[in-house]
Amino acid sequence: MLQVENLHVYYGGIHALKGISLKVEKGQIVTLIGANGAGKTTTLRTIVGLVTPKEGSVIFNGEEIHKLKTHEIIRKGIGISPEGRRVFPNLTVMENLELGAYNRPPSEFQKDLDWVFSLFPRLAERKNQFAGTLSGGEQQMLALGRALMSRPNLVLLDEPSLGLAPLVVEEVFKTIQAINSQGSTILLVEQNAMAALNIAHYGYVLETGRVVLEGAGKELLEDERVRKAYLGE
Amino acid sequence: MTTKIFLQQLTNGISLGSLYGLVAIGYTMVYGILRLINFAHGDLLMVASYTAIYGIAMFTLPWYISFPLAIIVTGFVGIMLDKAAYKPLRDAPRISLLISAIGASFLLENLALVVIGGVPKAFPRPEIFAKVVSIHGVRIQVLTIYTPIITILLLFGLLFIVYRTKAGKAMRAASMDFETTRLMGIDLDRIIAFTFLLGSTMAGAGGIMWALKYPQVNPFMGVIPGLKAFIAAVLGGIGNIVGAVIGGFLLGLAEILLVAFMPEAAQYRDAFAFVILILVLLFRPTGIMGEPIVDKT
Ligand SMILES: Nc1ncnc2c1ncn2[C@@H]1O[C@H](COP(=O)(O)OP(=O)(O)OP(=O)(O)O)[C@@H](O)[C@H]1O
Ligand SMILES: [Mg+2]
């Protein structure tokens, strides 16, 4: 479904991605883990066209997308919950969700909304509240729900568990699995390597702009290097 | 001063203020989305006025076609202004945008000067606007009454677009966060163009009414009302549409009342407006309706 090949990205003089390649097959959860500054967010930003790669390509459903504009890429069927949630604080929960559905036919809206509300009942209770007044966890749910409102073929999630209480984290990961089992393909960026690898079909470990390790989620969980570096053993 | 004259001045103040408000809307909308004071905005009054004159004089259009046409043309000139002066600088520091805005303003003014010439042109005034009615002995030109009514109608239309339509929602999203707006699959450049279209259309309507009120049109006619409208926008709380109109009304009233009560100060009325600007910036920079200004990346 998604194929990233030999991506090189520079921020001015900083060589942030040094030839990243990865693949996401339809129906999978693929996770991208790595330390701070490894290039996880940059990889996602490049996929959605917020950053232009100097070299390499991004192929989505057989089509090169790295030369397209962000909104064109999104319209191909990609939904994203960006790093730091980025809900629109002065808009209501409902308006945030409506923006997620910007390019959906209006006739589908109610159905999609019911689905998102069934995943996040809390959002239904708060639909008329300004997003800026939601708690951190609720904002995270909104960012996720908003990404799902476009009924994307591929969902990109950038650290959905960041800053959440352990119980809520568990809930978020369960929800990700639920979304996946309902047919969405997911590319998940996480600091929480253990939880991410637990639910992932496949994983990539990034280090300073390079993929240093890859394999099935369970395999990586067992891998000694991963355990040392990311699971604190 | 008699009650009669006072009422007359009051109507004048409201009418003038509504024009400031109408033009202030454009400043505030563009500021809301780009955090830019579009200094060329006032010059759109001039664009609208000349377009209307040429529609009538050269193409012998009746006023009720020429005026709306001029307003629409002005809206599209606003879009072109964005495309030429601001769009190439989307990722540039804000100061570059500001310089570009000032340059665009000079360009429009001097282009008009070269192409049309500096001699003021008389603006055709259809009889239906020039009529004078007498209400309880207070004599008022009907234009003075129409102006605030048209302003309020346009304001409600605009509020409907901003708060009740999909494009309006996208505009409000874009005024908070460009990147995330794009991540919703929204074509940001189109939303910005739409913002310019709306603001410039308001300026076009304001320009026509300004020219009907002061029917001498010259290339620099937009400068002073443009600055006044900018002050109105700041007074009302820059970024806030309703605030812009309220700021306009207040500034217009304040100016006219100054002239009415202190006729000897009449020649200082423009300076008076700037004093208001300075006071607002000193004591309440967010204006009347303004929210704290968030810096946007
Ligand atoms: N806008 C930018 N300008 C300059 N350098 C940047 C920019 N964004 C990221 N970088 C650099 O690129 C590298 C990769 O950053 P990135 O945000 O992709 O890391 P990450 O893996 O998402 O880290 P984290 O887990 O902390 O979110 C870092 O060294 C970072 O400093
Ligand atoms: Mg990151």
PDB file of N, CA and C in Angstrom, chain B residues 7 23 84 159 180 225 270 275:
ATOM      1  N   LEU B   7     -28.600  65.392  15.814  1.00  0.00           N
ATOM      2  CA  LEU B   7     -29.090  64.164  15.176  1.00  0.00           C
ATOM      3  C   LEU B   7     -28.493  63.998  13.787  1.00  0.00           C
ATOM      4  N   VAL B  23     -14.548  48.535   5.412  1.00  0.00           N
ATOM      5  CA  VAL B  23     -13.175  48.393   4.924  1.00  0.00           C
ATOM      6  C   VAL B  23     -12.316  47.669   5.966  1.00  0.00           C
ATOM      7  N   ALA B  84       0.237  37.785  -6.379  1.00  0.00           N
ATOM      8  CA  ALA B  84       1.453  38.449  -6.833  1.00  0.00           C
ATOM      9  C   ALA B  84       2.341  38.878  -5.671  1.00  0.00           C
ATOM     10  N   LEU B 159     -20.749  36.888   8.098  1.00  0.00           N
ATOM     11  CA  LEU B 159     -20.735  36.040   9.289  1.00  0.00           C
ATOM     12  C   LEU B 159     -21.331  34.681   8.977  1.00  0.00           C
ATOM     13  N   THR B 180      -1.857  22.033   9.978  1.00  0.00           N
ATOM     14  CA  THR B 180      -2.904  21.070  10.291  1.00  0.00           C
ATOM     15  C   THR B 180      -4.097  21.257   9.347  1.00  0.00           C
ATOM     16  N   PRO B 225      -8.959  56.781   3.997  1.00  0.00           N
ATOM     17  CA  PRO B 225      -9.946  55.818   4.527  1.00  0.00           C
ATOM     18  C   PRO B 225      -9.326  54.470   4.856  1.00  0.00           C
ATOM     19  N   ASP B 270      -8.007  63.819  11.413  1.00  0.00           N
ATOM     20  CA  ASP B 270      -7.189  62.658  11.037  1.00  0.00           C
ATOM     21  C   ASP B 270      -6.166  62.346  12.134  1.00  0.00           C
ATOM     22  N   VAL B 275      -4.379  59.384  17.284  1.00  0.00           N
ATOM     23  CA  VAL B 275      -4.262  59.415  18.744  1.00  0.00           C
ATOM     24  C   VAL B 275      -5.026  58.224  19.321  1.00  0.00           C
TER      25      VAL B 275
END
